[in-house]
Amino acid sequence: MPRPIIIDTDPSPDDAVAILTALASPEELDVLAVTTVAGNVPLHLTSKNARKALELARRTETPVYAGVAAPLIRPLITAEHVHGLTGFDGYDLPDPVTPLAPGFAPEAIVDLVMSRPRGEVTLCCLAPLTNIALAMAKEPRLAGRLREIVIMGGAFSEGGNITPAAEFNIYVDPEAAARVLACGAPITMIPLDCTHQALTTKPRLAKLRAIGTPVAEAFYHLLTFNKLFDERKYGWEGGPLHDATVIAYLLAPEIFSGRKVNIEVECASALTLGMTVVDWWGVTGRTPSVQFLREINGDAYFDLVIGRLARL
Ligand SMILES: [Ca+2]
């Protein structure tokens, strides 16, 4: 039976690649819904971009629920400096005609999880964790019903990407991240340490484009534009394809490695706000509660993602 998942997301091209990789994998994954949140760009744009991606792939039967427009207690911080004003700069996709599903994403998450047997649904978190924290506040039994939460976010020895200490998804809503990490559900975290080993090199993008479909052509251009910022910043050939690692982990966990650790999120310091404090060496005595993936086989990852996108 395919594994039921909900994808919580703030679509830039990375998120969209993750969504479409999941939808192209019906033997393994059953995408119950896509839920959007403010993050890379404001909520109305992330909600639009999610539907642009689904319409491009002709997968509009997947419902898209819009969620929260701002973090729990802080003003929204966005990343147009990376993704462009639309979040989807680099290729003009038509405005979506498919309406949003009626309802509020945190409530939809609660309904979808609680209406299924315990231990069935996996949350795939590709964005600030505001929707998830709010869903858990609305339904305290939610965490206990989940099979797993897989989060793209955080950083350890790699350092941050939005500040020297913090990764973007955690930094935007550190209070939400802290609540989710403490919720008691099985959690896997895929940090920058891992995604920085998965770069959109020219040969990989050429392989994507060579598929020759509208989906491949669009994402060739979207990713080419999207990774320019990181190429300049880091001096690398290509940028990290962050968010699709979450889906790749569900499809091929053997291409990742890591260990179970305790992680706490800094919510107070102005200097290190949103930092994931990873007790890699077990020096605190705090209970290891998060599977933290530090390594990925980049070639196997791109082969997997490109192979799945070729089905669309
Ligand atoms: Ca994202």
PDB file of C-alpha atoms and ligand atoms in Angstrom:
ATOM      1  CA  MET A   1       0.000   0.000   0.000  1.00  0.00           C
ATOM      2  CA  PRO A   2       1.400   3.438  -0.842  1.00  0.00           C
ATOM      3  CA  ARG A   3       2.367   5.529   2.155  1.00  0.00           C
ATOM      4  CA  PRO A   4      -0.086   8.425   2.755  1.00  0.00           C
ATOM      5  CA  ILE A   5       1.646  11.802   3.001  1.00  0.00           C
ATOM      6  CA  ILE A   6       0.745  15.463   3.368  1.00  0.00           C
ATOM      7  CA  ILE A   7       3.206  17.935   1.839  1.00  0.00           C
ATOM      8  CA  ASP A   8       3.444  21.232   3.748  1.00  0.00           C
ATOM      9  CA  THR A   9       5.243  23.715   1.554  1.00  0.00           C
ATOM     10  CA  ASP A  10       6.100  27.303   0.493  1.00  0.00           C
ATOM     11  CA  PRO A  11       6.779  26.682  -3.186  1.00  0.00           C
ATOM     12  CA  SER A  12       9.918  27.858  -4.726  1.00  0.00           C
ATOM     13  CA  PRO A  13      11.118  25.491  -7.500  1.00  0.00           C
ATOM     14  CA  ASP A  14      12.697  23.143  -4.914  1.00  0.00           C
ATOM     15  CA  ASP A  15       9.350  22.583  -3.246  1.00  0.00           C
ATOM     16  CA  ALA A  16       7.664  22.022  -6.590  1.00  0.00           C
ATOM     17  CA  VAL A  17      10.243  19.394  -7.569  1.00  0.00           C
ATOM     18  CA  ALA A  18       9.484  17.639  -4.281  1.00  0.00           C
ATOM     19  CA  ILE A  19       5.716  17.747  -4.864  1.00  0.00           C
ATOM     20  CA  LEU A  20       5.990  16.424  -8.415  1.00  0.00           C
ATOM     21  CA  THR A  21       8.501  13.715  -7.446  1.00  0.00           C
ATOM     22  CA  ALA A  22       5.979  12.480  -4.892  1.00  0.00           C
ATOM     23  CA  LEU A  23       3.087  12.598  -7.369  1.00  0.00           C
ATOM     24  CA  ALA A  24       5.188  10.668  -9.883  1.00  0.00           C
ATOM     25  CA  SER A  25       5.645   7.866  -7.317  1.00  0.00           C
ATOM     26  CA  PRO A  26       2.126   6.442  -6.816  1.00  0.00           C
ATOM     27  CA  GLU A  27       3.405   2.928  -6.029  1.00  0.00           C
ATOM     28  CA  GLU A  28       5.162   4.254  -2.934  1.00  0.00           C
ATOM     29  CA  LEU A  29       3.372   7.487  -2.008  1.00  0.00           C
ATOM     30  CA  ASP A  30      -0.226   8.660  -1.794  1.00  0.00           C
ATOM     31  CA  VAL A  31      -0.285  12.482  -1.648  1.00  0.00           C
ATOM     32  CA  LEU A  32      -3.405  13.266   0.390  1.00  0.00           C
ATOM     33  CA  ALA A  33      -2.980  17.022   0.129  1.00  0.00           C
ATOM     34  CA  VAL A  34      -0.599  19.880  -0.428  1.00  0.00           C
ATOM     35  CA  THR A  35      -0.799  22.539   2.295  1.00  0.00           C
ATOM     36  CA  THR A  36       0.770  25.953   1.792  1.00  0.00           C
ATOM     37  CA  VAL A  37       2.293  28.400   4.230  1.00  0.00           C
ATOM     38  CA  ALA A  38       4.104  31.721   4.059  1.00  0.00           C
ATOM     39  CA  GLY A  39       7.873  31.382   3.762  1.00  0.00           C
ATOM     40  CA  ASN A  40       9.987  31.872   0.665  1.00  0.00           C
ATOM     41  CA  VAL A  41       7.318  34.325  -0.534  1.00  0.00           C
ATOM     42  CA  PRO A  42       3.967  35.390   0.985  1.00  0.00           C
ATOM     43  CA  LEU A  43       1.091  32.928   1.284  1.00  0.00           C
ATOM     44  CA  HIS A  44      -0.900  34.046  -1.768  1.00  0.00           C
ATOM     45  CA  LEU A  45       2.153  33.359  -3.945  1.00  0.00           C
ATOM     46  CA  THR A  46       3.093  30.017  -2.368  1.00  0.00           C
ATOM     47  CA  SER A  47      -0.547  28.955  -2.848  1.00  0.00           C
ATOM     48  CA  LYS A  48      -0.420  30.070  -6.465  1.00  0.00           C
ATOM     49  CA  ASN A  49       2.926  28.387  -7.157  1.00  0.00           C
ATOM     50  CA  ALA A  50       1.764  25.052  -5.749  1.00  0.00           C
ATOM     51  CA  ARG A  51      -1.155  25.056  -8.187  1.00  0.00           C
ATOM     52  CA  LYS A  52       1.057  26.193 -11.079  1.00  0.00           C
ATOM     53  CA  ALA A  53       3.219  23.132 -10.507  1.00  0.00           C
ATOM     54  CA  LEU A  54       0.243  20.765 -10.264  1.00  0.00           C
ATOM     55  CA  GLU A  55      -1.306  22.190 -13.447  1.00  0.00           C
ATOM     56  CA  LEU A  56       2.004  21.917 -15.305  1.00  0.00           C
ATOM     57  CA  ALA A  57       2.086  18.221 -14.400  1.00  0.00           C
ATOM     58  CA  ARG A  58      -1.700  17.811 -14.976  1.00  0.00           C
ATOM     59  CA  ARG A  59      -2.164  16.559 -11.397  1.00  0.00           C
ATOM     60  CA  THR A  60      -4.885  18.963 -10.313  1.00  0.00           C
ATOM     61  CA  GLU A  61      -6.841  16.247  -8.483  1.00  0.00           C
ATOM     62  CA  THR A  62      -4.479  16.785  -5.515  1.00  0.00           C
ATOM     63  CA  PRO A  63      -6.125  19.352  -3.204  1.00  0.00           C
ATOM     64  CA  VAL A  64      -4.166  22.467  -2.219  1.00  0.00           C
ATOM     65  CA  TYR A  65      -5.170  24.021   1.104  1.00  0.00           C
ATOM     66  CA  ALA A  66      -3.869  27.487   1.994  1.00  0.00           C
ATOM     67  CA  GLY A  67      -2.667  27.878   5.558  1.00  0.00           C
ATOM     68  CA  VAL A  68      -1.051  30.477   7.733  1.00  0.00           C
ATOM     69  CA  ALA A  69       0.102  33.846   6.364  1.00  0.00           C
ATOM     70  CA  ALA A  70       2.590  34.694   9.145  1.00  0.00           C
ATOM     71  CA  PRO A  71       4.681  32.935  11.804  1.00  0.00           C
ATOM     72  CA  LEU A  72       3.177  32.218  15.232  1.00  0.00           C
ATOM     73  CA  ILE A  73       4.486  35.319  16.993  1.00  0.00           C
ATOM     74  CA  ARG A  74       6.943  37.059  14.665  1.00  0.00           C
ATOM     75  CA  PRO A  75       6.674  39.127  11.495  1.00  0.00           C
ATOM     76  CA  LEU A  76       7.157  37.164   8.274  1.00  0.00           C
ATOM     77  CA  ILE A  77      10.613  37.067   6.701  1.00  0.00           C
ATOM     78  CA  THR A  78      10.704  36.074   3.031  1.00  0.00           C
ATOM     79  CA  ALA A  79      13.468  35.246   0.530  1.00  0.00           C
ATOM     80  CA  GLU A  80      12.732  37.114  -2.691  1.00  0.00           C
ATOM     81  CA  HIS A  81      16.467  37.837  -2.883  1.00  0.00           C
ATOM     82  CA  VAL A  82      16.884  34.135  -3.710  1.00  0.00           C
ATOM     83  CA  HIS A  83      13.683  33.127  -5.487  1.00  0.00           C
ATOM     84  CA  GLY A  84      12.599  36.365  -7.222  1.00  0.00           C
ATOM     85  CA  LEU A  85       9.420  38.339  -6.530  1.00  0.00           C
ATOM     86  CA  THR A  86       7.083  35.505  -7.574  1.00  0.00           C
ATOM     87  CA  GLY A  87       9.036  32.728  -5.854  1.00  0.00           C
ATOM     88  CA  PHE A  88       8.968  31.075  -9.257  1.00  0.00           C
ATOM     89  CA  ASP A  89      11.117  33.470 -11.308  1.00  0.00           C
ATOM     90  CA  GLY A  90      12.988  32.047 -14.280  1.00  0.00           C
ATOM     91  CA  TYR A  91      10.148  30.564 -16.328  1.00  0.00           C
ATOM     92  CA  ASP A  92       6.675  31.909 -17.052  1.00  0.00           C
ATOM     93  CA  LEU A  93       4.026  29.417 -16.077  1.00  0.00           C
ATOM     94  CA  PRO A  94       0.377  30.421 -16.607  1.00  0.00           C
ATOM     95  CA  ASP A  95      -1.640  31.561 -13.609  1.00  0.00           C
ATOM     96  CA  PRO A  96      -3.526  28.577 -12.202  1.00  0.00           C
ATOM     97  CA  VAL A  97      -7.225  28.114 -12.918  1.00  0.00           C
ATOM     98  CA  THR A  98      -7.731  25.370 -10.312  1.00  0.00           C
ATOM     99  CA  PRO A  99      -9.240  26.841  -7.136  1.00  0.00           C
ATOM    100  CA  LEU A 100      -7.789  26.252  -3.703  1.00  0.00           C
ATOM    101  CA  ALA A 101      -9.541  23.525  -1.736  1.00  0.00           C
ATOM    102  CA  PRO A 102     -12.078  24.989   0.688  1.00  0.00           C
ATOM    103  CA  GLY A 103     -10.719  25.039   4.219  1.00  0.00           C
ATOM    104  CA  PHE A 104      -7.723  26.114   6.292  1.00  0.00           C
ATOM    105  CA  ALA A 105      -4.536  24.048   6.003  1.00  0.00           C
ATOM    106  CA  PRO A 106      -3.998  23.339   9.759  1.00  0.00           C
ATOM    107  CA  GLU A 107      -7.613  22.126  10.017  1.00  0.00           C
ATOM    108  CA  ALA A 108      -7.253  20.042   6.867  1.00  0.00           C
ATOM    109  CA  ILE A 109      -4.096  18.439   8.334  1.00  0.00           C
ATOM    110  CA  VAL A 110      -5.989  17.581  11.540  1.00  0.00           C
ATOM    111  CA  ASP A 111      -8.967  16.148   9.617  1.00  0.00           C
ATOM    112  CA  LEU A 112      -6.832  14.072   7.231  1.00  0.00           C
ATOM    113  CA  VAL A 113      -4.651  12.605   9.994  1.00  0.00           C
ATOM    114  CA  MET A 114      -7.388  12.005  12.589  1.00  0.00           C
ATOM    115  CA  SER A 115      -9.727  10.346  10.078  1.00  0.00           C
ATOM    116  CA  ARG A 116      -7.124   7.650   9.391  1.00  0.00           C
ATOM    117  CA  PRO A 117      -5.733   4.890  11.585  1.00  0.00           C
ATOM    118  CA  ARG A 118      -2.958   5.691  14.055  1.00  0.00           C
ATOM    119  CA  GLY A 119       0.549   5.592  12.613  1.00  0.00           C
ATOM    120  CA  GLU A 120      -0.475   5.996   8.995  1.00  0.00           C
ATOM    121  CA  VAL A 121       0.129   9.557   7.790  1.00  0.00           C
ATOM    122  CA  THR A 122       3.584  11.082   7.268  1.00  0.00           C
ATOM    123  CA  LEU A 123       3.980  14.876   7.245  1.00  0.00           C
ATOM    124  CA  CYS A 124       6.513  16.112   4.707  1.00  0.00           C
ATOM    125  CA  CYS A 125       7.610  19.561   5.875  1.00  0.00           C
ATOM    126  CA  LEU A 126       9.350  21.737   3.287  1.00  0.00           C
ATOM    127  CA  ALA A 127       8.764  25.157   4.835  1.00  0.00           C
ATOM    128  CA  PRO A 128       8.500  27.065   8.103  1.00  0.00           C
ATOM    129  CA  LEU A 129       6.573  24.835  10.524  1.00  0.00           C
ATOM    130  CA  THR A 130       3.740  27.257  11.337  1.00  0.00           C
ATOM    131  CA  ASN A 131       0.907  25.174   9.842  1.00  0.00           C
ATOM    132  CA  ILE A 132       2.106  22.062  11.666  1.00  0.00           C
ATOM    133  CA  ALA A 133       2.477  23.789  15.039  1.00  0.00           C
ATOM    134  CA  LEU A 134      -0.977  25.302  14.682  1.00  0.00           C
ATOM    135  CA  ALA A 135      -2.507  21.946  13.722  1.00  0.00           C
ATOM    136  CA  MET A 136      -0.915  20.408  16.840  1.00  0.00           C
ATOM    137  CA  ALA A 137      -2.309  23.222  18.994  1.00  0.00           C
ATOM    138  CA  LYS A 138      -5.787  22.640  17.552  1.00  0.00           C
ATOM    139  CA  GLU A 139      -5.611  18.869  18.083  1.00  0.00           C
ATOM    140  CA  PRO A 140      -3.271  17.746  20.893  1.00  0.00           C
ATOM    141  CA  ARG A 141      -3.680  14.087  19.832  1.00  0.00           C
ATOM    142  CA  LEU A 142      -2.331  14.821  16.342  1.00  0.00           C
ATOM    143  CA  ALA A 143       1.350  14.046  17.023  1.00  0.00           C
ATOM    144  CA  GLY A 144       0.434  10.665  18.502  1.00  0.00           C
ATOM    145  CA  ARG A 145      -1.439   9.707  15.329  1.00  0.00           C
ATOM    146  CA  LEU A 146       1.425  10.333  12.909  1.00  0.00           C
ATOM    147  CA  ARG A 147       3.716   7.761  11.387  1.00  0.00           C
ATOM    148  CA  GLU A 148       6.560  10.238  10.988  1.00  0.00           C
ATOM    149  CA  ILE A 149       7.426  13.887  10.381  1.00  0.00           C
ATOM    150  CA  VAL A 150      10.182  14.514   7.829  1.00  0.00           C
ATOM    151  CA  ILE A 151      11.545  18.053   7.879  1.00  0.00           C
ATOM    152  CA  MET A 152      13.856  19.848   5.479  1.00  0.00           C
ATOM    153  CA  GLY A 153      15.426  22.346   7.824  1.00  0.00           C
ATOM    154  CA  GLY A 154      18.120  23.119  10.309  1.00  0.00           C
ATOM    155  CA  ALA A 155      21.879  23.012  10.104  1.00  0.00           C
ATOM    156  CA  PHE A 156      24.790  21.783  12.189  1.00  0.00           C
ATOM    157  CA  SER A 157      28.420  22.103  11.114  1.00  0.00           C
ATOM    158  CA  GLU A 158      27.458  23.684   7.788  1.00  0.00           C
ATOM    159  CA  GLY A 159      26.252  26.861   9.502  1.00  0.00           C
ATOM    160  CA  GLY A 160      23.134  28.769   8.527  1.00  0.00           C
ATOM    161  CA  ASN A 161      21.955  30.158   5.202  1.00  0.00           C
ATOM    162  CA  ILE A 162      19.755  33.093   6.273  1.00  0.00           C
ATOM    163  CA  THR A 163      21.992  34.059   9.204  1.00  0.00           C
ATOM    164  CA  PRO A 164      25.396  32.629  10.166  1.00  0.00           C
ATOM    165  CA  ALA A 165      23.606  30.422  12.713  1.00  0.00           C
ATOM    166  CA  ALA A 166      20.198  29.588  11.248  1.00  0.00           C
ATOM    167  CA  GLU A 167      18.655  27.784   8.308  1.00  0.00           C
ATOM    168  CA  PHE A 168      15.742  29.649   6.661  1.00  0.00           C
ATOM    169  CA  ASN A 169      12.791  27.327   7.433  1.00  0.00           C
ATOM    170  CA  ILE A 170      13.624  27.198  11.137  1.00  0.00           C
ATOM    171  CA  TYR A 171      14.589  30.878  11.353  1.00  0.00           C
ATOM    172  CA  VAL A 172      11.273  32.129   9.942  1.00  0.00           C
ATOM    173  CA  ASP A 173       9.278  30.478  12.739  1.00  0.00           C
ATOM    174  CA  PRO A 174      11.579  29.181  15.486  1.00  0.00           C
ATOM    175  CA  GLU A 175       8.739  28.883  18.023  1.00  0.00           C
ATOM    176  CA  ALA A 176       6.803  26.627  15.636  1.00  0.00           C
ATOM    177  CA  ALA A 177       9.921  24.534  15.010  1.00  0.00           C
ATOM    178  CA  ALA A 178      10.596  24.162  18.729  1.00  0.00           C
ATOM    179  CA  ARG A 179       7.040  22.972  19.338  1.00  0.00           C
ATOM    180  CA  VAL A 180       7.118  20.476  16.491  1.00  0.00           C
ATOM    181  CA  LEU A 181      10.514  19.059  17.535  1.00  0.00           C
ATOM    182  CA  ALA A 182       9.129  18.518  21.038  1.00  0.00           C
ATOM    183  CA  CYS A 183       5.839  16.936  19.908  1.00  0.00           C
ATOM    184  CA  GLY A 184       6.811  13.312  20.556  1.00  0.00           C
ATOM    185  CA  ALA A 185       6.188  11.963  17.025  1.00  0.00           C
ATOM    186  CA  PRO A 186       9.044  10.200  15.194  1.00  0.00           C
ATOM    187  CA  ILE A 187      10.981  12.979  13.431  1.00  0.00           C
ATOM    188  CA  THR A 188      13.584  12.911  10.686  1.00  0.00           C
ATOM    189  CA  MET A 189      15.413  16.146   9.900  1.00  0.00           C
ATOM    190  CA  ILE A 190      17.345  16.789   6.691  1.00  0.00           C
ATOM    191  CA  PRO A 191      19.605  19.807   7.328  1.00  0.00           C
ATOM    192  CA  LEU A 192      21.815  21.971   5.135  1.00  0.00           C
ATOM    193  CA  ASP A 193      24.734  19.657   5.995  1.00  0.00           C
ATOM    194  CA  CYS A 194      22.959  17.078   3.823  1.00  0.00           C
ATOM    195  CA  THR A 195      21.388  19.236   1.110  1.00  0.00           C
ATOM    196  CA  HIS A 196      24.676  21.013   0.418  1.00  0.00           C
ATOM    197  CA  GLN A 197      25.928  17.658  -0.914  1.00  0.00           C
ATOM    198  CA  ALA A 198      23.143  17.657  -3.538  1.00  0.00           C
ATOM    199  CA  LEU A 199      23.952  20.342  -6.101  1.00  0.00           C
ATOM    200  CA  THR A 200      22.225  21.159  -9.379  1.00  0.00           C
ATOM    201  CA  THR A 201      25.397  20.774 -11.431  1.00  0.00           C
ATOM    202  CA  LYS A 202      25.308  21.459 -15.162  1.00  0.00           C
ATOM    203  CA  PRO A 203      25.421  17.743 -16.108  1.00  0.00           C
ATOM    204  CA  ARG A 204      22.503  17.032 -13.766  1.00  0.00           C
ATOM    205  CA  LEU A 205      20.429  19.907 -15.139  1.00  0.00           C
ATOM    206  CA  ALA A 206      21.298  18.817 -18.689  1.00  0.00           C
ATOM    207  CA  LYS A 207      20.041  15.338 -17.851  1.00  0.00           C
ATOM    208  CA  LEU A 208      16.809  16.847 -16.541  1.00  0.00           C
ATOM    209  CA  ARG A 209      16.312  18.934 -19.684  1.00  0.00           C
ATOM    210  CA  ALA A 210      17.047  15.954 -21.923  1.00  0.00           C
ATOM    211  CA  ILE A 211      13.815  14.315 -20.740  1.00  0.00           C
ATOM    212  CA  GLY A 212      12.168  16.702 -23.183  1.00  0.00           C
ATOM    213  CA  THR A 213       8.773  17.085 -21.485  1.00  0.00           C
ATOM    214  CA  PRO A 214       7.107  20.412 -20.536  1.00  0.00           C
ATOM    215  CA  VAL A 215       7.734  19.579 -16.860  1.00  0.00           C
ATOM    216  CA  ALA A 216      11.443  18.963 -17.477  1.00  0.00           C
ATOM    217  CA  GLU A 217      11.854  22.087 -19.616  1.00  0.00           C
ATOM    218  CA  ALA A 218      10.127  24.281 -17.022  1.00  0.00           C
ATOM    219  CA  PHE A 219      12.191  22.967 -14.127  1.00  0.00           C
ATOM    220  CA  TYR A 220      15.410  23.196 -16.106  1.00  0.00           C
ATOM    221  CA  HIS A 221      14.797  26.949 -16.406  1.00  0.00           C
ATOM    222  CA  LEU A 222      13.341  27.442 -12.923  1.00  0.00           C
ATOM    223  CA  LEU A 223      16.256  25.682 -11.232  1.00  0.00           C
ATOM    224  CA  THR A 224      18.841  27.375 -13.453  1.00  0.00           C
ATOM    225  CA  PHE A 225      17.532  30.778 -12.342  1.00  0.00           C
ATOM    226  CA  ASN A 226      16.868  29.732  -8.768  1.00  0.00           C
ATOM    227  CA  LYS A 227      20.379  28.457  -8.069  1.00  0.00           C
ATOM    228  CA  LEU A 228      22.205  31.535  -9.427  1.00  0.00           C
ATOM    229  CA  PHE A 229      22.064  33.135  -5.985  1.00  0.00           C
ATOM    230  CA  ASP A 230      23.700  30.134  -4.316  1.00  0.00           C
ATOM    231  CA  GLU A 231      26.278  29.714  -7.084  1.00  0.00           C
ATOM    232  CA  ARG A 232      27.429  33.309  -6.527  1.00  0.00           C
ATOM    233  CA  LYS A 233      27.234  33.059  -2.753  1.00  0.00           C
ATOM    234  CA  TYR A 234      29.082  29.783  -2.289  1.00  0.00           C
ATOM    235  CA  GLY A 235      31.166  29.679  -5.467  1.00  0.00           C
ATOM    236  CA  TRP A 236      29.784  26.250  -6.300  1.00  0.00           C
ATOM    237  CA  GLU A 237      28.742  24.741  -9.602  1.00  0.00           C
ATOM    238  CA  GLY A 238      24.998  24.646  -8.990  1.00  0.00           C
ATOM    239  CA  GLY A 239      22.962  25.118  -5.840  1.00  0.00           C
ATOM    240  CA  PRO A 240      21.477  22.653  -3.362  1.00  0.00           C
ATOM    241  CA  LEU A 241      18.190  20.984  -4.340  1.00  0.00           C
ATOM    242  CA  HIS A 242      16.953  21.105  -0.743  1.00  0.00           C
ATOM    243  CA  ASP A 243      13.319  20.152  -0.512  1.00  0.00           C
ATOM    244  CA  ALA A 244      13.087  17.077  -2.725  1.00  0.00           C
ATOM    245  CA  THR A 245      15.403  15.316  -0.259  1.00  0.00           C
ATOM    246  CA  VAL A 246      12.345  14.798   1.956  1.00  0.00           C
ATOM    247  CA  ILE A 247      10.563  12.818  -0.750  1.00  0.00           C
ATOM    248  CA  ALA A 248      13.775  11.034  -1.759  1.00  0.00           C
ATOM    249  CA  TYR A 249      14.200   9.913   1.848  1.00  0.00           C
ATOM    250  CA  LEU A 250      10.758   8.276   1.770  1.00  0.00           C
ATOM    251  CA  LEU A 251      11.538   6.590  -1.555  1.00  0.00           C
ATOM    252  CA  ALA A 252      15.162   5.589  -0.922  1.00  0.00           C
ATOM    253  CA  PRO A 253      16.255   5.993   2.721  1.00  0.00           C
ATOM    254  CA  GLU A 254      19.405   3.982   1.971  1.00  0.00           C
ATOM    255  CA  ILE A 255      20.973   6.916   0.101  1.00  0.00           C
ATOM    256  CA  PHE A 256      21.068   8.901   3.384  1.00  0.00           C
ATOM    257  CA  SER A 257      22.945   8.409   6.619  1.00  0.00           C
ATOM    258  CA  GLY A 258      22.887  10.085   9.999  1.00  0.00           C
ATOM    259  CA  ARG A 259      22.199   9.431  13.648  1.00  0.00           C
ATOM    260  CA  LYS A 260      19.558  10.001  16.293  1.00  0.00           C
ATOM    261  CA  VAL A 261      20.305  13.115  18.301  1.00  0.00           C
ATOM    262  CA  ASN A 262      18.734  15.674  20.578  1.00  0.00           C
ATOM    263  CA  ILE A 263      18.009  18.992  18.869  1.00  0.00           C
ATOM    264  CA  GLU A 264      16.815  22.203  20.486  1.00  0.00           C
ATOM    265  CA  VAL A 265      15.907  25.403  18.684  1.00  0.00           C
ATOM    266  CA  GLU A 266      17.198  28.777  19.875  1.00  0.00           C
ATOM    267  CA  CYS A 267      14.191  31.082  20.319  1.00  0.00           C
ATOM    268  CA  ALA A 268      15.642  33.880  22.479  1.00  0.00           C
ATOM    269  CA  SER A 269      19.035  35.107  21.296  1.00  0.00           C
ATOM    270  CA  ALA A 270      19.002  37.902  18.728  1.00  0.00           C
ATOM    271  CA  LEU A 271      22.389  36.677  17.503  1.00  0.00           C
ATOM    272  CA  THR A 272      21.586  33.002  16.978  1.00  0.00           C
ATOM    273  CA  LEU A 273      17.774  32.998  16.632  1.00  0.00           C
ATOM    274  CA  GLY A 274      16.514  29.879  14.869  1.00  0.00           C
ATOM    275  CA  MET A 275      19.754  27.945  15.311  1.00  0.00           C
ATOM    276  CA  THR A 276      19.289  24.185  15.617  1.00  0.00           C
ATOM    277  CA  VAL A 277      21.510  23.152  18.513  1.00  0.00           C
ATOM    278  CA  VAL A 278      22.438  19.590  17.558  1.00  0.00           C
ATOM    279  CA  ASP A 279      23.853  17.398  20.316  1.00  0.00           C
ATOM    280  CA  TRP A 280      25.787  15.228  17.852  1.00  0.00           C
ATOM    281  CA  TRP A 281      28.198  13.941  20.498  1.00  0.00           C
ATOM    282  CA  GLY A 282      25.601  13.364  23.200  1.00  0.00           C
ATOM    283  CA  VAL A 283      27.199  15.757  25.667  1.00  0.00           C
ATOM    284  CA  THR A 284      24.004  17.165  27.199  1.00  0.00           C
ATOM    285  CA  GLY A 285      22.328  14.019  28.449  1.00  0.00           C
ATOM    286  CA  ARG A 286      19.108  15.179  26.744  1.00  0.00           C
ATOM    287  CA  THR A 287      17.171  12.369  25.096  1.00  0.00           C
ATOM    288  CA  PRO A 288      17.999  11.793  21.398  1.00  0.00           C
ATOM    289  CA  SER A 289      14.681  12.312  19.643  1.00  0.00           C
ATOM    290  CA  VAL A 290      15.401  13.332  16.054  1.00  0.00           C
ATOM    291  CA  GLN A 291      16.934  11.270  13.271  1.00  0.00           C
ATOM    292  CA  PHE A 292      19.384  13.810  11.812  1.00  0.00           C
ATOM    293  CA  LEU A 293      20.613  12.996   8.291  1.00  0.00           C
ATOM    294  CA  ARG A 294      24.041  14.477   7.570  1.00  0.00           C
ATOM    295  CA  GLU A 295      25.058  12.605   4.416  1.00  0.00           C
ATOM    296  CA  ILE A 296      23.438  11.929   1.041  1.00  0.00           C
ATOM    297  CA  ASN A 297      24.606  10.192  -2.123  1.00  0.00           C
ATOM    298  CA  GLY A 298      24.095  13.122  -4.497  1.00  0.00           C
ATOM    299  CA  ASP A 299      24.307  11.103  -7.711  1.00  0.00           C
ATOM    300  CA  ALA A 300      21.755   8.556  -6.501  1.00  0.00           C
ATOM    301  CA  TYR A 301      19.479  11.407  -5.376  1.00  0.00           C
ATOM    302  CA  PHE A 302      19.479  13.171  -8.733  1.00  0.00           C
ATOM    303  CA  ASP A 303      19.063   9.881 -10.605  1.00  0.00           C
ATOM    304  CA  LEU A 304      16.007   9.165  -8.469  1.00  0.00           C
ATOM    305  CA  VAL A 305      14.404  12.614  -8.775  1.00  0.00           C
ATOM    306  CA  ILE A 306      15.088  13.003 -12.503  1.00  0.00           C
ATOM    307  CA  GLY A 307      13.863   9.454 -13.123  1.00  0.00           C
ATOM    308  CA  ARG A 308      10.587  10.203 -11.369  1.00  0.00           C
ATOM    309  CA  LEU A 309      10.078  13.591 -13.065  1.00  0.00           C
ATOM    310  CA  ALA A 310      10.505  11.808 -16.407  1.00  0.00           C
ATOM    311  CA  ARG A 311       7.240   9.976 -15.723  1.00  0.00           C
ATOM    312  CA  LEU A 312       5.219  13.211 -15.780  1.00  0.00           C
TER     313      LEU A 312
HETATM  314 CA    CA B   1      10.455  25.153   0.838  1.00  0.00          CA
END
